[in-house]
Short mmCIF file of C-alpha atoms in Angstrom, two decimals:
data_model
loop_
_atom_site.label_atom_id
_atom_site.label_comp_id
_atom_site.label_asym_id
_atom_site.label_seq_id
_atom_site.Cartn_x
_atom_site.Cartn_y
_atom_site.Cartn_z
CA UNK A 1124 0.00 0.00 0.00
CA UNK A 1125 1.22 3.47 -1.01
CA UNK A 1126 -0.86 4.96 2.23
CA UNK A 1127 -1.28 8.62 1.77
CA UNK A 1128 0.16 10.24 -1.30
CA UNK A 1129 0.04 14.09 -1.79
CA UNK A 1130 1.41 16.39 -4.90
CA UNK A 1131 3.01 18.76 -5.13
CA UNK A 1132 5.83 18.30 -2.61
CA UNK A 1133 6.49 21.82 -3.12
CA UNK A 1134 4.57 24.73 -4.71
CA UNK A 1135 5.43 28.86 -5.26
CA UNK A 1136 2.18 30.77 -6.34
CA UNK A 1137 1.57 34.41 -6.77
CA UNK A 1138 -1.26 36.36 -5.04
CA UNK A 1139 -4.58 35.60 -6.45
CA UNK A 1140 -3.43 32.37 -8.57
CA UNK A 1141 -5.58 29.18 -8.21
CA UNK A 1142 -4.26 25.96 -7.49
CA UNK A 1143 -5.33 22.02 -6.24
CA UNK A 1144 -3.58 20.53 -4.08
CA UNK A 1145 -4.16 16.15 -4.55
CA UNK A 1146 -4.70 13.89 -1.88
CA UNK A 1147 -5.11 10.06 -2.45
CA UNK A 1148 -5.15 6.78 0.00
CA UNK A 1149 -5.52 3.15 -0.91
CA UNK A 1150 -6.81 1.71 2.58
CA UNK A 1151 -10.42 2.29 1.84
CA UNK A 1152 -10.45 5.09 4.69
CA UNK A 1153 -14.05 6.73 5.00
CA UNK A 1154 -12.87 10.03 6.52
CA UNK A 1155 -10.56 12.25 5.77
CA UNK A 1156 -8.99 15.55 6.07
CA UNK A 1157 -7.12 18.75 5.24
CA UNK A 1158 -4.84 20.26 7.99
CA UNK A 1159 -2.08 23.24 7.67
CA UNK A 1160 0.91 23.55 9.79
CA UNK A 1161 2.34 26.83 10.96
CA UNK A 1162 5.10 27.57 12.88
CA UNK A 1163 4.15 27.39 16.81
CA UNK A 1164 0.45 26.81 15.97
CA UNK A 1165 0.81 23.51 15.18
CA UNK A 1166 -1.79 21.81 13.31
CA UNK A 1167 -5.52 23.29 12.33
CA UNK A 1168 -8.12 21.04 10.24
CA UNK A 1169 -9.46 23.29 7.00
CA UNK A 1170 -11.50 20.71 5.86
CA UNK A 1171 -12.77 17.18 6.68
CA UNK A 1172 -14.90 14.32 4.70
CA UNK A 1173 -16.52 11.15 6.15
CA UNK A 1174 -17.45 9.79 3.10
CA UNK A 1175 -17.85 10.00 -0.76
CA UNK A 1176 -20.03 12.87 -1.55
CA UNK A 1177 -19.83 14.64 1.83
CA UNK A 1178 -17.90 17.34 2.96
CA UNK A 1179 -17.61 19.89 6.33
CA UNK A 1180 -15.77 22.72 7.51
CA UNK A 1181 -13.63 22.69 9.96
CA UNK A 1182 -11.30 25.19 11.75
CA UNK A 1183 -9.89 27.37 9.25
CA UNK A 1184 -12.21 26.68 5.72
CA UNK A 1185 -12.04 30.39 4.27
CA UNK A 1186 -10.57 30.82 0.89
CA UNK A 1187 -10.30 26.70 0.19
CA UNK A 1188 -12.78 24.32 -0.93
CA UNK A 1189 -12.83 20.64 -1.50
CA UNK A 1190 -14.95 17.84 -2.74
CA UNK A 1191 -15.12 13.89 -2.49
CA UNK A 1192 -15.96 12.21 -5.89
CA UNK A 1193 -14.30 9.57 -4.65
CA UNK A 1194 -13.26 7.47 -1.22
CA UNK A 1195 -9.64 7.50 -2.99
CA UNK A 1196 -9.72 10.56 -3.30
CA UNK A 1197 -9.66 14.53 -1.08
CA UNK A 1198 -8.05 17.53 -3.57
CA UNK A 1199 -7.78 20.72 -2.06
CA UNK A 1200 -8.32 24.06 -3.84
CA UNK A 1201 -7.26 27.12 -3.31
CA UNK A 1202 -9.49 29.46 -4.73
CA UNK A 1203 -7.66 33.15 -4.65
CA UNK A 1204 -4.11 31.96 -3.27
CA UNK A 1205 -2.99 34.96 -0.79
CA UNK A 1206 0.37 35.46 1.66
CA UNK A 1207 -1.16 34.44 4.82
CA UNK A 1208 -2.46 31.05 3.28
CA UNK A 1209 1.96 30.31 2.75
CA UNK A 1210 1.93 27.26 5.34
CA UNK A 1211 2.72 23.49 5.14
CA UNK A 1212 -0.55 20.93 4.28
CA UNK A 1213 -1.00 17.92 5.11
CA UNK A 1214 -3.88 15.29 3.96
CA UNK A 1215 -4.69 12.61 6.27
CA UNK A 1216 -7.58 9.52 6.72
CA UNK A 1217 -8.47 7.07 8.68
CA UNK A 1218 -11.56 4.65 9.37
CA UNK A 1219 -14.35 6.67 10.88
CA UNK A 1220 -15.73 3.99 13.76
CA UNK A 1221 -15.44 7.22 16.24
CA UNK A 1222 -15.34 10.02 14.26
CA UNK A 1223 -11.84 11.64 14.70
CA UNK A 1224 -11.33 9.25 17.05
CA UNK A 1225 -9.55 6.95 15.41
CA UNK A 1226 -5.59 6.69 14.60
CA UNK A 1227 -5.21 8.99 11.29
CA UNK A 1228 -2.70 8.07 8.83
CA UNK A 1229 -0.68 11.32 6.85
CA UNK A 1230 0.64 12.07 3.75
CA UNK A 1231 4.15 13.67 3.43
CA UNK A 1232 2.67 17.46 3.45
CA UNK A 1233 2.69 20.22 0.73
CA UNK A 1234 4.87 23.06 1.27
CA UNK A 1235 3.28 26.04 -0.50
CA UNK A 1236 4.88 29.72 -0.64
CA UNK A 1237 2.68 32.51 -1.97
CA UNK A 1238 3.88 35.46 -2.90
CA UNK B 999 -13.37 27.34 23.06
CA UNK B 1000 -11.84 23.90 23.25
CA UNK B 1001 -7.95 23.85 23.40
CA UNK B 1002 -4.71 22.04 23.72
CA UNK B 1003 -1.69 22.97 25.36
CA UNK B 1004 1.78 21.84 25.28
CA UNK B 1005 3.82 23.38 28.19
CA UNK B 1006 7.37 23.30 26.50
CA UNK B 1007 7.75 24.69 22.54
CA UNK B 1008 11.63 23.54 22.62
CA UNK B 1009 13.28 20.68 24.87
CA UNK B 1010 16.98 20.09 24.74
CA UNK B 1011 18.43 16.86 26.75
CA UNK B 1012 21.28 14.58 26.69
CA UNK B 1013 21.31 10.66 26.09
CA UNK B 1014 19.96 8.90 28.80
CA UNK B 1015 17.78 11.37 30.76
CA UNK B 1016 14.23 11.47 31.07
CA UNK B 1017 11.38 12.86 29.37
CA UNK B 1018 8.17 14.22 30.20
CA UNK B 1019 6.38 16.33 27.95
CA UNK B 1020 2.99 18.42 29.56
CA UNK B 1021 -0.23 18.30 27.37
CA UNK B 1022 -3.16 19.61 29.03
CA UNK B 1023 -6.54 20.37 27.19
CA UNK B 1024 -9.55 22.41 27.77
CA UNK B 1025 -12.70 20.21 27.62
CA UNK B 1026 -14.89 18.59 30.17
CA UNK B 1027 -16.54 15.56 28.35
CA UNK B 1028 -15.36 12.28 26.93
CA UNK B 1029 -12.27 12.44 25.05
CA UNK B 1030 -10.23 10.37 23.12
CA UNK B 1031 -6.26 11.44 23.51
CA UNK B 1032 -3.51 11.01 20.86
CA UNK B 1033 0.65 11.45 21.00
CA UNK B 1034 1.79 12.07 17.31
CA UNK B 1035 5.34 12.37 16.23
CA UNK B 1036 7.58 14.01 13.36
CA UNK B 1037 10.86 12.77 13.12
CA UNK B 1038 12.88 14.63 10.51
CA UNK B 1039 11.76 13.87 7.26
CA UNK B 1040 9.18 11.78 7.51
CA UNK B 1041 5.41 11.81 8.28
CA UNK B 1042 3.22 12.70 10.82
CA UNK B 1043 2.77 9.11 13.28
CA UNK B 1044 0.90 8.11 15.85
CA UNK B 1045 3.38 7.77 19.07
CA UNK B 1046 0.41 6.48 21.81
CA UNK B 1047 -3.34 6.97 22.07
CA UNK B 1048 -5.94 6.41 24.71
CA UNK B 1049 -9.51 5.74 23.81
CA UNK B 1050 -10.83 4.51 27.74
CA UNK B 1051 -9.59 1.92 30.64
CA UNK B 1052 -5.92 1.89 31.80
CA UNK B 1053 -4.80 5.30 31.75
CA UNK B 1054 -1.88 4.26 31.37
CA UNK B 1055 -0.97 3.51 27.78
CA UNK B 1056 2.21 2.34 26.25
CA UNK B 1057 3.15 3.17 22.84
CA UNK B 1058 6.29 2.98 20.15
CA UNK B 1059 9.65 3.02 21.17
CA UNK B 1060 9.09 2.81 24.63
CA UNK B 1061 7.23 6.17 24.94
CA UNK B 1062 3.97 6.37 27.62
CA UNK B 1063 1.93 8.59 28.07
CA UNK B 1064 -0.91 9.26 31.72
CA UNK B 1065 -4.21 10.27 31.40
CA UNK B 1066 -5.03 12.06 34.67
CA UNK B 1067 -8.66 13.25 33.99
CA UNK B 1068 -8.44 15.25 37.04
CA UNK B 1069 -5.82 17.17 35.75
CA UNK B 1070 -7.23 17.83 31.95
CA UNK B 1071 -3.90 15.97 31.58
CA UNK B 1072 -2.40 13.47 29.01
CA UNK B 1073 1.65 14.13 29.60
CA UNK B 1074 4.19 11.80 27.28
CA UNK B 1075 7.11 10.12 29.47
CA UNK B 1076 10.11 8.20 28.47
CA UNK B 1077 12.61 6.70 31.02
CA UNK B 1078 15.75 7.42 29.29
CA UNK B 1079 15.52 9.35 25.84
CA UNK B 1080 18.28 8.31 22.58
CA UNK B 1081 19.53 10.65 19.77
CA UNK B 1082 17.19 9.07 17.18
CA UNK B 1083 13.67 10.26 19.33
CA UNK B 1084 15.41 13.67 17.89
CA UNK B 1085 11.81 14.46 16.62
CA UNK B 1086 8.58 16.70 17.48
CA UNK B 1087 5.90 15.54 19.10
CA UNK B 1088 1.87 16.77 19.05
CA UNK B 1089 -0.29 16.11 21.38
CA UNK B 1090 -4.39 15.61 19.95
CA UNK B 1091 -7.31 15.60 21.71
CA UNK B 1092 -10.86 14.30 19.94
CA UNK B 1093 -13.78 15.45 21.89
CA UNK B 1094 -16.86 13.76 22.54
CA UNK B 1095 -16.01 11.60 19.05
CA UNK B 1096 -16.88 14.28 16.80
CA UNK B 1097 -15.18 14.76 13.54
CA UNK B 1098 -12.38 16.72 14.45
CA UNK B 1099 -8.63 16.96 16.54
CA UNK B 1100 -7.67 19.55 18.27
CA UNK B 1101 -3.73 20.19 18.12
CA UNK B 1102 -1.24 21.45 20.49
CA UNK B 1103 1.66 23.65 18.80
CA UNK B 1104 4.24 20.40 19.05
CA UNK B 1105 7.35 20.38 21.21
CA UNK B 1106 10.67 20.28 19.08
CA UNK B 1107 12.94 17.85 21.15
CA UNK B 1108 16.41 17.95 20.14
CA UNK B 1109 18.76 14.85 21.62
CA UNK B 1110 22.51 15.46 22.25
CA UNK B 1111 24.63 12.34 21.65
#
């Protein structure tokens, strides 16, 4: 199994450029999620799916969106990129049988600069 | 609102000493408590966890971690720490099995050989 896999590893934007970031996993997790990582904040969930087709907010959702076509399957978009949203992403699932409760399995993060 | 706290942003020790790392949270209901690691270079994984029962769990590596309830308390120890748990460390908190982790802001712990 491949686990998580996320692309880019790395991505520079300008202000107001568009962009997806892909998440994938091959366990057949149910839920899973969209975090960023900032320095001494450490990590906040954007996003979060329990299942094809269904989608919530979490934390910090303004200015991305995602959607779940797929269980394989979590991309992240960045709608209008700006400065502030310059952070480290990571994607990670699991099996839902307590909601977050369960032990959630990461991808190796995005790093994304805007400028 | 709910939070996590991690006491120490930055721990430096030598070989062989002990380890305790705070983690206390904000939240009086049922909770389900998590211990994730970083080491360099690689991903985000899960160190400990404690769902309900002994609250004293054992995890990789010979890390454990005490949930004190009293306390709003779930601290990581380890007896005698080695160069390669170089690494930091998050502690998660899921509340009341809803859909979401709270973070604390990690504790960088750097190991001198």
């Amino acid at each position: 199994n491949a686990g998580v896999t996320q692309t880019p590893k790395f991505q520079v934007l300008k202000t107001g450029q568009s962009m997806t970031l892909q998440c994938a996993q091959d366990m057949n997790h149910e839920y899973m999620s969209w975090y960023r990582q900032d320095p001494g904040m450490g990590l906040r969930l954007i996003h979060y799916s329990v299942g094809a087709g269904i989608t919530d907010q979490g934390e910090v959702p303004n200015g991305y969106n995602v959607s779940r076509s797929t269980t394989e399957d979590f991309p992240l978009r960045l709608l209008s990129a700006a400065p502030s949203q310059t952070s480290v992403y990571f994607c990670a699932s699991s099996h839902p049988t307590s909601g977050a409760g369960e032990t959630q399995y990461f991808g190796p993060g995005t790093r994304l600069l805007v400028l | 609102a709910q939070s996590v706290s991690q006491h120490n942003h930055h721990v430096i020790l030598s070989e062989a000493a002990s380890l305790e790392l705070g983690c206390n949270y904000s939240y009086g209901g049922t909770v389900n408590l998590f211990w994730y690691v970083q080491y360099p270079g690689q991903h985000l994984q899960l160190l400990l966890k404690y769902f309900s029962g002994d609250p004293l769990v054992k995890g990789i590596k010979g890390f454990e971690a005490e949930f004190i309830k009293s306390k709003f308390s779930f601290n990581l120890r380890k007896p005698s720490v080695q160069w390669s748990d170089t690494a930091e460390y998050f502690c998660a908190v899921n509340m009341d099995s809803n859909y979401q982790l709270i973070w604390g802001a990690g504790t960088k712990l750097i190991i001198k050989p």
